[in-house]
Amino acid sequence: MALIEIKNLKKDYGDLHVLKDINVSVEEGEVLVLIGPSGSGKSTFLRCINLLEQPSGGEIIYDEKNILSRKFDIQHYREQVGMCFQRFNLFPFMTVLGNVMYAPVHLLKMPKEQARIEALELLEKVGLRDKANVYPDTLSGGQQQRVAIARSLAMHPKAILFDEPTSALDPELVGEVLEVMRQLAQEGMTMIVVTHEMGFARDVANKVIFMDGGYVLEEGTPEEIFSHPKHDRTKEFLSRVLSK
Amino acid sequence: MRVLQNLNFEKALSELLPKLLGNALEIVLFVSISSFILAILFGFLLALGRLSRFKLLNGIIIVFQEIIRGTPLLVQLVYIYYVFPLFVQIIAYFLGFPNYTASLSSVAAGIIGITINYGTYISEVIRSAILGIDKGQTEAALALGFSPRQAMFRIVIPQAFFNSIPVLGNYLLTLVKDTSLMAYITAPELLQTTQAYISQSFTTIESYTIVAVVYLVICLCLSFILKAAERRLCRRR
């Protein structure tokens, strides 16, 4: 039974068809990586999954319920499906600790002391316990992204969506973020990741999807996609990004 | 020159200054503080109204803003002080109270007028500050499970408010000086007190100089306080 199942998903902006008939399913504990050229609809697809973009058609089934139905509790769903952004989007007026414990305290009604202890444990996990009381703008991009991951984890999500989590980072900071994500994958977190880090996709993904022009062109294990791509567009894309 | 020979700052200082620093200053500070706070609240409501999806509310607020911005504060004060009570009287008459006489104290009229006028300008400051907050902030809050309203009030508005503090400080300075317009609706504030004193003592040069210096000192103090507050808030970030 898939945790999230996407059927015939479509997204249009007026006459522009960004997503055309996407069918994907994600099992619990699975790491799904989306690759493809820019403008292929990867990020839009990811944003449709937690309804930051409203899909134009199709179904997204989570826990046997269609999240696009009218009476679906979107907020409760978003508590269970976290998201990390390319630009981190930490709250600048709260300390690192404040960022991590804010949502559990206000949404899960967790007692402050418990939220604080959990938040510090999560910061320990991403290697930033000593930064708990500073403000985010004093941190490097890699550190901010790790705080953002801790902030998502604080809600005890069933799955986390990553929208190009390392694209805004200086090259030497990419590794520390991928390391945290690798660790999450090992612990069995369900993850859907849009990324250009092919090494990460190859090592960590259970399933890789290649998107182009609003379609899923190819889907398979990292071995199948990277070593034996079937589609010409996939081959072309991979030869371009891997030769870099 | 006669005028220069007759200058008597000592007399003017000893007679006028106590009046200015007493009741008159009290009125200026009271009106400034209360109408500034009310103007921020009023401006905040207008900004939210402008940002709401209700087209009719949007339209009403835009028309209101154009009227307020298109007429001088002095005219607005005079209108509120002299004309508004007459309207109330007319309405009372038609409701069956022919002997009802309405009036508004000059200080109350001043607070209402300044609140409405400054609130209208401040609403645009707050609105643009809200629009200036990165969309990613809202998205991050939504993705955590906050409702759009919670994202707005807990995440976006605190930041927008914080960012508009320097501009609001600027408005406070001009507001303090604009309380002098209340002299024309008989409020015994600094300027009106000075003019009343001049009419009995004929110390024109001395008195107007004194009142100008009093305003300058108030504003310099305020400006100093605002800078300190801003620095403090910036450090906290």
XYZ file of C-alpha atoms in Angstrom:
481
model
C 0.000 0.000 0.000
C 1.562 3.244 -1.147
C 1.837 6.128 1.328
C 1.292 8.710 -1.387
C -0.166 7.852 -4.752
C -0.448 10.393 -7.531
C -2.802 9.653 -10.401
C -3.168 11.600 -13.649
C -1.931 14.788 -12.031
C -2.220 17.907 -14.184
C -1.224 21.500 -13.568
C -1.969 24.356 -15.962
C -1.207 28.050 -15.732
C -3.673 29.344 -18.276
C -2.559 27.873 -21.592
C 0.717 26.698 -20.170
C 0.566 23.003 -19.292
C 3.308 22.477 -16.736
C 2.331 18.984 -15.633
C 0.624 16.565 -17.983
C -0.662 13.299 -16.619
C 1.799 12.389 -13.866
C 1.442 8.972 -12.234
C 3.745 8.191 -9.343
C 3.481 6.244 -6.140
C 5.682 6.426 -3.064
C 5.907 3.599 -0.548
C 6.482 4.173 3.127
C 10.220 4.438 3.838
C 11.044 4.975 0.197
C 13.349 7.670 -1.161
C 12.090 8.976 -4.469
C 14.373 11.311 -6.399
C 13.109 13.521 -9.214
C 15.627 14.597 -11.821
C 15.274 16.443 -15.087
C 16.165 19.651 -16.884
C 15.021 22.956 -15.426
C 11.492 23.837 -16.470
C 10.522 20.176 -16.638
C 7.962 20.591 -13.850
C 9.810 18.812 -11.014
C 9.389 21.584 -8.476
C 5.805 22.276 -9.497
C 5.070 18.588 -9.065
C 6.641 18.591 -5.602
C 4.690 21.706 -4.615
C 1.467 20.088 -5.793
C 2.051 17.212 -3.389
C 1.548 19.454 -0.359
C -0.800 21.785 -2.176
C 1.397 24.883 -2.244
C 0.248 24.700 -5.850
C -3.332 23.666 -6.501
C -3.346 20.886 -9.119
C -5.643 21.425 -12.104
C -6.667 17.812 -12.317
C -6.020 14.274 -11.148
C -5.844 12.687 -7.730
C -3.352 12.582 -4.889
C -4.127 9.757 -2.503
C -2.591 9.918 0.959
C -3.453 7.329 3.558
C -6.396 6.167 1.380
C -7.878 9.670 1.159
C -7.873 11.996 -1.829
C -6.239 15.183 -0.613
C -7.866 17.161 -3.414
C -11.370 16.465 -2.179
C -13.200 19.424 -0.718
C -13.531 18.275 2.858
C -9.929 17.115 3.234
C -8.077 18.654 6.202
C -5.107 20.186 4.401
C -3.452 21.612 7.521
C -3.436 18.272 9.276
C -2.007 16.674 6.134
C 0.760 19.266 5.914
C 1.694 18.558 9.530
C 2.419 15.000 8.392
C 4.191 15.832 5.136
C 7.025 18.274 5.793
C 8.877 20.346 3.262
C 12.344 21.835 2.892
C 12.903 24.656 0.430
C 15.723 25.713 -1.808
C 16.000 29.014 0.059
C 15.498 27.450 3.534
C 12.841 30.005 4.538
C 13.730 30.013 8.204
C 11.878 32.576 10.300
C 14.445 35.369 10.737
C 12.947 36.873 13.888
C 13.241 33.650 15.890
C 16.364 31.939 17.136
C 17.361 28.587 15.677
C 15.766 26.862 18.650
C 12.657 29.032 18.253
C 12.365 28.022 14.615
C 12.496 24.331 15.449
C 10.099 24.342 18.403
C 7.584 26.888 17.086
C 5.320 24.585 15.095
C 5.156 21.713 17.631
C 4.232 24.163 20.400
C 1.566 25.974 18.398
C 0.179 23.194 16.211
C 0.704 19.992 18.172
C 0.148 21.823 21.494
C 3.295 20.213 22.811
C 4.380 21.538 26.256
C 7.201 24.064 25.801
C 9.722 22.162 27.874
C 9.167 18.956 25.938
C 9.344 20.837 22.614
C 12.598 22.426 23.740
C 14.152 19.082 24.649
C 13.057 17.527 21.354
C 14.260 20.532 19.381
C 17.685 20.346 21.008
C 17.859 16.623 20.199
C 17.026 17.368 16.577
C 19.638 20.105 16.439
C 22.128 17.637 17.884
C 21.175 15.250 15.118
C 21.884 17.812 12.386
C 25.056 18.871 14.199
C 23.936 22.338 15.282
C 23.156 22.049 18.966
C 25.693 24.769 19.762
C 23.827 27.182 17.444
C 20.491 26.819 19.264
C 20.382 30.387 20.552
C 21.639 32.352 17.557
C 19.526 33.916 14.825
C 19.425 32.219 11.415
C 21.088 35.065 9.514
C 24.331 34.399 11.371
C 24.489 30.870 9.907
C 25.909 29.633 6.611
C 23.517 28.337 3.950
C 24.360 24.741 4.764
C 23.689 25.327 8.443
C 20.415 27.077 7.679
C 19.262 24.187 5.538
C 20.090 21.739 8.319
C 18.049 23.857 10.734
C 15.204 23.782 8.201
C 15.417 19.988 8.145
C 15.301 19.924 11.946
C 12.294 22.246 11.830
C 10.463 19.807 9.533
C 11.410 16.816 11.679
C 10.057 18.527 14.789
C 6.520 17.884 13.516
C 7.194 14.121 13.386
C 6.274 13.951 9.702
C 5.493 10.739 7.838
C 7.293 12.083 4.783
C 9.427 15.069 3.814
C 9.546 16.835 0.465
C 12.849 18.416 -0.534
C 12.753 21.106 -3.213
C 16.320 21.439 -4.508
C 17.709 21.618 -0.968
C 21.316 22.164 -2.053
C 20.879 24.352 -5.135
C 21.327 27.640 -3.273
C 24.439 26.482 -1.449
C 28.112 27.093 -2.065
C 29.644 23.866 -3.366
C 31.614 23.189 -0.208
C 28.436 23.300 1.899
C 26.445 20.783 -0.155
C 28.020 17.754 1.491
C 26.899 18.527 5.035
C 23.250 18.817 3.968
C 23.337 15.652 1.859
C 24.925 13.845 4.797
C 21.943 14.702 7.006
C 19.541 13.598 4.260
C 21.422 10.341 3.821
C 21.099 9.688 7.531
C 17.342 10.362 7.377
C 17.002 7.918 4.498
C 18.816 5.257 6.478
C 16.458 5.767 9.387
C 13.564 4.979 7.063
C 12.103 8.451 6.454
C 9.929 8.641 3.370
C 11.439 11.317 1.159
C 10.657 12.889 -2.184
C 13.654 14.865 -3.381
C 14.070 17.197 -6.324
C 17.793 17.561 -6.861
C 20.639 18.000 -9.293
C 22.975 15.959 -7.085
C 23.284 12.835 -9.193
C 25.660 11.173 -6.733
C 23.035 11.475 -4.012
C 20.333 10.145 -6.360
C 22.437 7.159 -7.307
C 23.449 6.249 -3.739
C 20.358 7.008 -1.719
C 17.292 6.745 -3.942
C 15.138 3.654 -4.076
C 13.485 5.014 -7.157
C 14.495 7.712 -9.637
C 12.111 9.560 -11.890
C 13.235 11.484 -14.919
C 10.857 14.295 -15.871
C 10.833 16.379 -19.001
C 8.262 18.716 -20.510
C 5.688 17.983 -17.818
C 5.796 14.199 -18.259
C 7.466 11.384 -16.380
C 9.632 10.007 -19.176
C 11.345 7.302 -17.251
C 11.082 5.663 -13.857
C 13.250 3.015 -12.276
C 15.940 2.064 -9.811
C 19.058 4.271 -9.803
C 20.852 1.407 -11.553
C 18.270 1.338 -14.361
C 18.171 5.098 -14.852
C 21.857 5.903 -14.546
C 23.410 2.802 -16.121
C 20.781 1.741 -18.644
C 18.617 4.729 -19.536
C 16.077 3.789 -22.164
C 14.830 7.142 -23.339
C 16.956 9.348 -25.601
C 16.104 12.464 -23.561
C 17.285 10.727 -20.382
C 20.562 9.720 -22.018
C 21.101 13.214 -23.315
C 20.323 14.807 -19.937
C 22.538 12.410 -18.009
C 25.465 12.791 -20.371
C 25.189 16.548 -19.930
C 25.003 16.596 -16.134
C 27.391 13.724 -15.474
C 30.109 15.074 -17.737
C 30.314 18.226 -15.628
C 15.326 99.955 15.249
C 12.484 100.135 17.752
C 11.567 96.504 17.497
C 15.048 95.347 18.358
C 15.393 97.775 21.242
C 12.183 96.562 22.763
C 13.111 92.871 22.639
C 12.536 91.324 26.045
C 13.328 87.636 26.024
C 13.610 87.505 29.772
C 10.012 88.561 30.244
C 8.713 86.306 27.502
C 10.646 83.337 28.820
C 9.494 83.776 32.382
C 5.861 84.272 31.419
C 5.380 82.090 28.350
C 7.653 79.136 28.972
C 5.847 77.901 32.123
C 2.574 77.950 30.201
C 4.093 76.037 27.285
C 5.762 73.415 29.451
C 2.647 72.990 31.533
C -0.758 72.391 30.067
C 0.219 73.015 26.425
C 2.995 70.439 26.339
C 0.737 67.985 28.125
C -1.860 68.340 25.360
C 0.753 67.920 22.617
C 2.164 64.777 24.191
C -1.243 63.330 24.980
C -2.582 63.954 21.476
C 0.635 62.749 19.828
C 0.908 59.501 21.739
C -2.753 58.567 21.653
C -3.321 59.441 18.006
C -0.094 57.728 16.926
C -1.142 54.488 18.612
C -4.669 54.774 17.235
C -3.317 55.648 13.778
C -1.195 52.494 13.718
C -4.197 50.375 14.706
C -6.430 52.139 12.191
C -3.777 51.926 9.478
C -3.300 48.251 10.220
C -7.031 47.598 9.772
C -7.071 49.566 6.509
C -4.051 47.605 5.273
C -5.717 44.286 6.068
C -8.856 45.500 4.326
C -6.863 46.431 1.244
C -5.164 43.023 1.255
C -8.415 41.085 1.665
C -10.108 39.438 -1.260
C -13.352 41.369 -0.829
C -13.534 43.628 -3.867
C -16.178 45.901 -2.349
C -14.148 46.497 0.831
C -11.094 47.177 -1.317
C -12.976 49.753 -3.315
C -14.421 51.510 -0.275
C -10.988 51.793 1.336
C -9.366 53.103 -1.850
C -12.014 55.834 -2.172
C -11.605 56.700 1.516
C -7.821 56.894 1.165
C -8.068 59.172 -1.854
C -10.399 61.531 -0.006
C -8.116 61.726 3.022
C -4.953 62.093 0.992
C -6.573 64.623 -1.296
C -7.563 67.093 1.422
C -5.332 68.997 3.867
C -5.158 67.873 7.479
C -6.050 71.405 8.551
C -9.289 71.264 6.558
C -10.047 67.837 7.990
C -9.578 69.108 11.542
C -11.797 72.106 10.957
C -14.395 69.861 9.346
C -14.421 67.417 12.228
C -14.540 70.186 14.843
C -17.132 72.495 13.283
C -19.102 70.523 10.691
C -19.312 67.025 12.105
C -21.281 68.071 15.255
C -23.777 69.855 13.000
C -24.369 66.655 11.050
C -25.002 64.830 14.295
C -27.449 67.546 15.300
C -29.283 67.261 11.972
C -29.544 63.501 12.314
C -30.734 63.897 15.906
C -33.359 66.345 14.710
C -34.788 63.857 12.233
C -34.697 61.115 14.849
C -36.928 63.273 17.048
C -34.503 65.129 19.319
C -34.934 68.749 18.131
C -33.155 70.289 21.136
C -30.085 68.088 21.058
C -26.859 70.079 20.637
C -23.745 68.163 19.707
C -20.227 69.331 20.324
C -16.796 67.856 20.331
C -13.870 69.003 22.454
C -11.014 70.429 20.437
C -8.616 67.815 21.762
C -10.986 64.991 20.834
C -11.453 66.467 17.355
C -7.691 66.717 17.041
C -7.133 63.103 18.012
C -9.838 61.895 15.607
C -8.552 63.979 12.718
C -4.896 63.126 13.180
C -5.703 59.440 13.678
C -7.682 59.267 10.450
C -5.152 61.262 8.457
C -2.028 59.494 9.690
C -3.748 56.104 9.775
C -4.406 56.458 6.066
C -0.755 57.102 5.264
C 0.466 54.476 7.709
C -1.849 51.893 6.144
C 0.160 52.102 2.934
C 3.412 51.713 4.863
C 2.108 48.584 6.557
C 0.554 47.203 3.391
C 3.754 47.518 1.409
C 5.734 46.068 4.319
C 3.422 43.042 4.343
C 3.730 42.637 0.572
C 7.492 43.011 0.905
C 7.901 39.916 3.077
C 9.315 37.018 1.072
C 6.628 34.596 -0.108
C 8.836 31.788 1.165
C 7.963 32.798 4.724
C 4.273 32.138 4.129
C 5.050 28.916 2.300
C 7.268 27.656 5.101
C 4.511 28.343 7.629
C 1.869 26.660 5.451
C 4.110 23.654 4.871
C 4.445 23.205 8.634
C 0.660 23.063 8.925
C -0.297 26.626 9.838
C -3.460 28.027 8.273
C -3.129 30.975 5.862
C -4.462 33.261 8.591
C -1.967 31.961 11.159
C 0.862 32.307 8.644
C -0.183 35.917 8.095
C -0.588 36.914 11.733
C 2.203 34.901 13.336
C 4.905 34.945 10.693
C 4.363 37.688 8.096
C 2.885 40.564 10.109
C 5.450 40.556 12.949
C 8.220 40.859 10.351
C 6.350 43.482 8.331
C 5.753 45.515 11.462
C 9.372 45.242 12.479
C 10.530 46.372 9.037
C 8.262 49.411 9.060
C 9.520 50.770 12.391
C 11.951 53.310 10.842
C 9.230 54.725 8.595
C 6.712 54.787 11.442
C 9.239 56.721 13.519
C 9.429 59.277 10.763
C 5.646 59.622 10.768
C 5.681 60.115 14.542
C 8.002 63.104 14.141
C 5.793 64.816 11.564
C 2.725 63.928 13.613
C 4.078 65.744 16.666
C 4.659 68.869 14.592
C 1.245 68.605 12.938
C -0.453 68.848 16.337
C 0.249 72.578 15.929
C -2.620 72.647 13.407
C -4.945 72.140 16.342
C -4.339 75.807 17.180
C -6.933 76.554 14.508
C -9.609 74.548 16.279
C -8.948 76.367 19.567
C -7.009 73.613 21.309
C -4.715 75.252 23.870
C -1.596 73.496 22.614
C 1.822 75.115 22.126
C 1.096 77.372 19.155
C -2.323 78.529 20.334
C -0.962 79.275 23.820
C 1.852 81.281 22.239
C -0.510 83.303 20.071
C -2.774 84.026 23.021
C 0.239 85.272 24.950
C 1.434 87.438 22.037
C -1.933 89.149 21.737
C -1.607 90.452 25.314
C 2.147 91.019 25.533
C 3.102 91.992 21.967
C 6.299 89.972 22.174
C 6.043 88.535 18.662
C 9.677 87.783 17.922
C 10.454 86.406 21.374
C 7.373 84.208 21.680
C 7.479 82.626 18.247
C 11.189 81.964 18.688
C 10.551 80.315 22.010
C 7.795 78.074 20.675
C 9.931 77.072 17.692
C 12.761 76.079 20.019
C 10.349 74.096 22.205
C 9.178 72.118 19.152
C 12.768 71.598 18.075
C 13.776 70.260 21.479
C 10.785 67.888 21.593
C 11.609 66.533 18.150
C 15.334 66.185 18.850
C 14.578 64.191 21.996
C 12.118 62.028 20.111
C 14.517 61.467 17.262
C 17.183 60.406 19.758
C 14.783 57.950 21.418
C 13.724 56.522 18.047
C 17.324 55.970 16.971
C 18.144 54.219 20.224
C 15.047 52.027 19.934
C 15.868 51.120 16.363
C 19.436 50.210 17.236
C 18.220 48.036 20.075
C 15.711 46.214 17.896
C 18.281 45.682 15.180
C 20.703 44.159 17.627
C 18.052 41.701 18.753
C 17.855 40.373 15.237
